[in-house]
Coordinates of C-alpha atoms in Angstrom, one line a residue:
M1 CA 1.5 7.3 164.3
K2 CA 4.8 9.1 164.2
L3 CA 8.1 7.4 163.9
G4 CA 11.5 8.4 165.4
I5 CA 14.9 6.9 165.5
L6 CA 17.6 6.5 168.2
V7 CA 21.1 5.3 167.2
P8 CA 23.4 5.1 170.2
L9 CA 26.4 7.4 169.6
Q10 CA 29.4 5.5 171.0
R11 CA 33.1 5.9 170.6
H12 CA 33.0 5.5 166.8
A13 CA 30.6 8.4 166.5
N14 CA 32.8 11.3 165.3
A15 CA 31.6 14.5 163.8
E16 CA 31.1 12.9 160.4
F17 CA 28.9 10.2 161.9
V18 CA 26.8 12.6 163.9
R19 CA 26.3 15.0 161.0
A20 CA 25.3 12.1 158.7
Y21 CA 22.9 10.7 161.4
G22 CA 21.1 14.0 161.6
E23 CA 21.0 14.9 158.0
T24 CA 20.0 11.4 156.9
A25 CA 17.3 10.9 159.5
E26 CA 15.8 14.2 158.4
S27 CA 16.1 13.7 154.7
V28 CA 14.4 10.3 154.7
G29 CA 11.5 11.6 156.7
F30 CA 11.8 10.5 160.3
D31 CA 9.7 12.6 162.7
S32 CA 12.2 12.7 165.5
L33 CA 15.8 11.9 166.4
W34 CA 16.8 10.9 169.9
I35 CA 20.1 10.7 171.9
G36 CA 20.6 8.5 174.9
E37 CA 22.7 9.2 178.0
H38 CA 25.3 7.3 179.9
V39 CA 28.2 9.4 181.2
V40 CA 30.2 6.3 182.2
I41 CA 29.9 2.5 182.1
T42 CA 31.8 0.3 184.5
D43 CA 33.3 -3.0 183.5
D44 CA 31.1 -4.8 186.0
Y45 CA 27.8 -3.8 187.3
A46 CA 25.0 -5.4 189.3
S47 CA 22.2 -3.0 188.4
K48 CA 19.4 -4.3 186.2
F49 CA 17.5 -2.4 183.6
V50 CA 13.7 -2.2 184.2
V51 CA 13.2 -4.7 181.4
D52 CA 15.4 -7.8 181.1
L53 CA 16.8 -7.5 177.5
G54 CA 19.9 -9.6 178.0
D55 CA 23.5 -8.4 177.7
D56 CA 23.5 -8.8 173.9
K57 CA 20.5 -6.6 173.6
M58 CA 22.0 -3.9 175.9
H59 CA 25.1 -4.1 173.6
H60 CA 27.5 -3.8 176.6
K61 CA 30.3 -5.6 174.9
S62 CA 32.7 -3.6 176.9
A63 CA 32.8 -0.3 178.9
E64 CA 35.0 1.2 176.2
D65 CA 32.5 0.4 173.5
N66 CA 29.5 1.7 175.4
V67 CA 30.7 5.2 176.5
E68 CA 28.4 7.6 174.7
L69 CA 28.8 11.2 173.6
D70 CA 27.4 13.9 175.8
I71 CA 23.7 14.2 175.3
F72 CA 23.1 17.9 175.2
S73 CA 26.2 19.1 173.3
T74 CA 25.4 16.4 170.7
L75 CA 21.8 17.5 170.4
T76 CA 23.0 21.1 169.9
F77 CA 25.3 19.9 167.2
L78 CA 22.4 18.1 165.6
A79 CA 20.3 21.3 165.8
A80 CA 22.9 23.0 163.7
V81 CA 22.8 20.4 160.9
T82 CA 19.0 19.9 160.7
N83 CA 16.1 22.2 160.0
K84 CA 12.8 20.5 160.9
I85 CA 13.2 17.1 162.6
R86 CA 12.4 17.1 166.3
L87 CA 15.3 16.4 168.7
G88 CA 14.8 14.4 171.9
S89 CA 16.8 13.5 174.9
G90 CA 16.1 9.8 175.4
I91 CA 16.6 9.7 178.3
A92 CA 18.5 12.3 180.3
V93 CA 19.2 11.2 183.9
L94 CA 18.0 14.2 185.8
P95 CA 19.0 13.3 189.4
Q96 CA 22.6 12.9 188.4
R97 CA 22.9 16.5 187.2
N98 CA 22.8 20.0 188.7
P99 CA 19.2 21.1 187.8
V100 CA 20.2 24.7 186.9
Y101 CA 22.8 23.5 184.5
M102 CA 20.3 21.0 183.2
A103 CA 17.9 23.8 182.5
K104 CA 20.6 25.8 180.7
E105 CA 21.8 22.9 178.6
A106 CA 18.4 21.5 177.6
G107 CA 16.9 25.0 177.1
N108 CA 19.8 25.8 174.9
V109 CA 18.9 23.0 172.6
D110 CA 15.4 24.3 172.3
W111 CA 16.7 27.8 171.6
L112 CA 19.2 26.9 169.0
S113 CA 16.8 24.4 167.3
N114 CA 14.1 27.1 167.1
G115 CA 11.7 25.1 169.3
R116 CA 12.3 21.5 168.1
F117 CA 13.3 19.9 171.4
D118 CA 11.5 17.2 173.5
F119 CA 12.9 17.0 177.0
G120 CA 13.0 13.3 177.8
V121 CA 14.0 12.6 181.4
G122 CA 14.1 9.8 183.9
M123 CA 15.4 8.8 187.3
G124 CA 18.1 6.5 186.1
W125 CA 18.7 2.8 186.9
L126 CA 22.5 2.3 186.9
R127 CA 23.6 2.6 190.5
E128 CA 27.2 2.3 189.6
E129 CA 27.0 5.4 187.3
F130 CA 25.5 7.4 190.2
E131 CA 28.4 6.4 192.4
V132 CA 30.9 7.6 189.8
V133 CA 29.3 11.0 189.5
N134 CA 28.9 11.2 193.3
A135 CA 25.1 11.5 193.2
P136 CA 22.8 9.8 195.7
F137 CA 21.0 6.8 194.2
E138 CA 18.5 6.5 197.1
R139 CA 15.4 8.7 196.9
R140 CA 16.2 9.6 193.4
G141 CA 12.5 9.8 192.5
A142 CA 11.9 12.5 195.1
R143 CA 15.1 14.3 194.0
T144 CA 13.9 14.1 190.4
D145 CA 10.6 15.8 191.3
S146 CA 12.5 18.6 193.0
Y147 CA 15.0 19.1 190.2
L148 CA 12.2 19.0 187.6
E149 CA 10.4 21.8 189.4
V150 CA 13.7 23.9 189.5
V151 CA 14.0 23.4 185.7
K152 CA 10.4 24.5 185.0
R153 CA 10.7 27.6 187.2
L154 CA 13.8 28.7 185.4
W155 CA 12.2 28.1 182.1
C156 CA 8.9 29.8 182.9
D157 CA 9.3 32.4 185.7
D158 CA 10.5 35.9 185.2
V159 CA 12.3 35.7 188.5
S160 CA 12.9 32.1 189.5
E161 CA 13.2 30.9 193.1
Y162 CA 13.0 27.4 194.8
H163 CA 13.5 26.1 198.3
G164 CA 13.2 22.4 198.9
E165 CA 14.7 19.4 200.6
F166 CA 17.0 18.6 197.7
Y167 CA 17.8 22.0 196.3
D168 CA 17.8 25.6 197.4
M169 CA 17.8 28.2 194.7
P170 CA 17.8 32.0 195.6
A171 CA 15.9 34.4 193.4
C172 CA 17.6 34.7 190.0
R173 CA 16.9 35.5 186.4
F174 CA 17.4 32.9 183.6
H175 CA 17.8 33.6 179.9
P176 CA 17.3 32.8 177.2
K177 CA 14.0 31.1 177.9
P178 CA 13.1 28.2 175.6
V179 CA 11.3 28.9 172.3
Q180 CA 8.4 26.6 173.1
K181 CA 5.9 28.0 175.6
P182 CA 5.5 27.5 178.4
H183 CA 8.4 25.1 178.0
P184 CA 9.6 22.2 175.8
P185 CA 7.4 19.1 176.2
I186 CA 8.6 17.0 179.2
V187 CA 8.6 13.3 178.4
F188 CA 9.1 11.1 181.4
A189 CA 10.4 7.5 181.3
G190 CA 9.4 5.3 184.2
N191 CA 7.0 2.4 184.8
S192 CA 5.9 2.8 188.4
E193 CA 2.6 4.2 189.7
K194 CA 4.6 7.2 191.0
S195 CA 6.0 7.7 187.5
F196 CA 2.5 7.7 186.0
R197 CA 1.3 10.2 188.6
R198 CA 4.4 12.3 187.8
V199 CA 3.4 12.4 184.2
A200 CA -0.2 13.1 184.9
N201 CA 0.6 16.0 187.2
G202 CA 3.0 17.9 185.0
C203 CA 4.5 16.2 181.9
Q204 CA 3.5 16.2 178.3
G205 CA 4.7 12.7 177.4
W206 CA 5.5 9.3 178.7
F207 CA 8.3 7.0 177.3
G208 CA 8.2 3.2 177.6
I209 CA 11.3 1.3 176.4
G210 CA 11.9 -2.4 175.9
Y211 CA 8.3 -3.7 176.0
D212 CA 6.4 -5.6 173.4
P213 CA 2.8 -4.6 173.0
E214 CA 1.6 -7.2 175.5
G215 CA 4.0 -5.9 178.1
L216 CA 3.3 -2.2 177.3
A217 CA -0.5 -2.4 177.4
P218 CA -0.7 -2.6 181.3
Q219 CA 1.8 0.3 181.5
I220 CA -0.4 2.5 179.3
Q221 CA -3.5 1.5 181.3
G222 CA -1.7 2.6 184.5
L223 CA -0.8 5.9 182.8
E224 CA -4.4 6.4 181.7
A225 CA -5.7 5.7 185.2
A226 CA -3.3 8.3 186.6
L227 CA -4.5 10.8 184.0
K228 CA -8.1 10.2 184.9
E229 CA -7.4 10.7 188.6
A230 CA -5.7 14.0 187.7
N231 CA -8.6 15.1 185.5
R232 CA -6.3 15.3 182.4
P233 CA -7.5 14.3 179.0
R234 CA -5.5 11.4 177.5
E235 CA -4.9 13.6 174.4
E236 CA -2.7 15.9 176.4
V237 CA 0.0 13.3 176.9
T238 CA 2.0 11.7 174.0
V239 CA 2.9 8.1 174.5
Y240 CA 6.3 7.2 173.1
A241 CA 7.5 3.6 173.0
S242 CA 10.5 1.7 171.7
P243 CA 10.4 -2.0 170.9
F244 CA 14.2 -2.2 171.7
G245 CA 15.1 -5.8 172.5
H246 CA 12.2 -7.2 170.5
D247 CA 11.9 -8.2 166.8
Y248 CA 9.1 -6.2 165.2
D249 CA 7.2 -6.1 161.9
H250 CA 4.1 -4.2 160.5
K251 CA 1.7 -6.3 162.5
M252 CA 3.5 -5.6 165.8
I253 CA 3.7 -1.9 165.0
E254 CA 0.0 -1.9 164.3
H255 CA -0.5 -3.5 167.7
Y256 CA 1.5 -0.8 169.4
R257 CA -0.8 1.8 167.8
D258 CA -3.9 -0.2 168.9
I259 CA -2.9 -0.1 172.5
G260 CA -2.3 3.7 172.4
V261 CA 1.2 4.4 171.2
D262 CA 1.4 7.8 169.5
H263 CA 5.1 7.9 168.6
L264 CA 7.3 4.8 168.1
I265 CA 11.1 5.1 168.5
L266 CA 13.2 2.5 166.7
L267 CA 16.5 1.8 168.4
H268 CA 19.3 0.2 166.4
F269 CA 23.1 0.1 166.7
A270 CA 25.5 1.0 163.8
D271 CA 29.3 0.9 163.8
D272 CA 30.1 3.4 161.0
V273 CA 28.5 6.0 158.7
D274 CA 27.8 3.6 155.8
E275 CA 26.0 1.1 158.1
M276 CA 24.1 3.8 159.8
T277 CA 22.9 5.6 156.6
A278 CA 21.9 2.3 155.0
L279 CA 20.0 1.4 158.1
L280 CA 18.1 4.6 158.2
H281 CA 17.1 4.3 154.5
K282 CA 16.0 0.7 155.0
L283 CA 13.9 1.5 158.1
A284 CA 12.3 4.5 156.4
D285 CA 11.4 2.5 153.3
E286 CA 9.9 -0.3 155.3
Y287 CA 8.1 1.6 158.1
L288 CA 7.6 5.4 157.6
D289 CA 4.6 5.4 155.3
F290 CA 3.1 2.5 157.1
C291 CA 3.3 4.3 160.5
H292 CA 2.1 7.6 159.1
N293 CA -1.0 5.9 157.6
L294 CA -2.0 4.3 160.8
E295 CA -5.1 5.9 162.3

């Protein structure tokens, strides 16, 4: 099993912090490095995350503390200070963005990292954030499907064109194309039957966050059922999971592997460079070899 890391990059994350994050994660041997996305956080919000982690787990001490760096420009920065570790968007909120710009920004990460990018996307859950960016929250699933098709056509077609309910794109040419062919792996985050079908019908990965193994197992079973219905081998889809919000140990990680997790993403907060680098070294020492040796 592979092991990745996600350290939320909040207001304290200056250039020194981000550089150290990338260089340290790569040097100690993590397989992947992920960046989350929230463009804004409001002081008060009624929206609930798909898994109830509690306010302390979500780390929303204040809106000021929780505003994060831009996801794609930061991944591009990390591409410049690393050489081999994979870089993932975890998770970009696709229906909040213009899909053509999304294709450009995400594709640029793959281009400048020489093909090390995993395109993690989701529908989003924070209605208040949608309102701030003036994006419709309702029917965001259908909008996500449309936007994802726009992105794939721009990445794959010589001449790209799309006409749909949520987006109309006249014929155009898009360059540079991503390094990975036909496109970077698309990793979708969502736990509904529609999300599983979405993965089965066109994605290369699925990301489950905030579940312990007992809670995650039915999700993976739902994904596998959708793959079977779509006549796709299970091996074609990488299952990513994060135990965020749950204490974990070697036994629990082994349980994740037993239920079908291929790539575990550890998510921890750190407030400065020293705390972050010490954290990455500690996690690598405790878990990297263990995960890599799991069959």
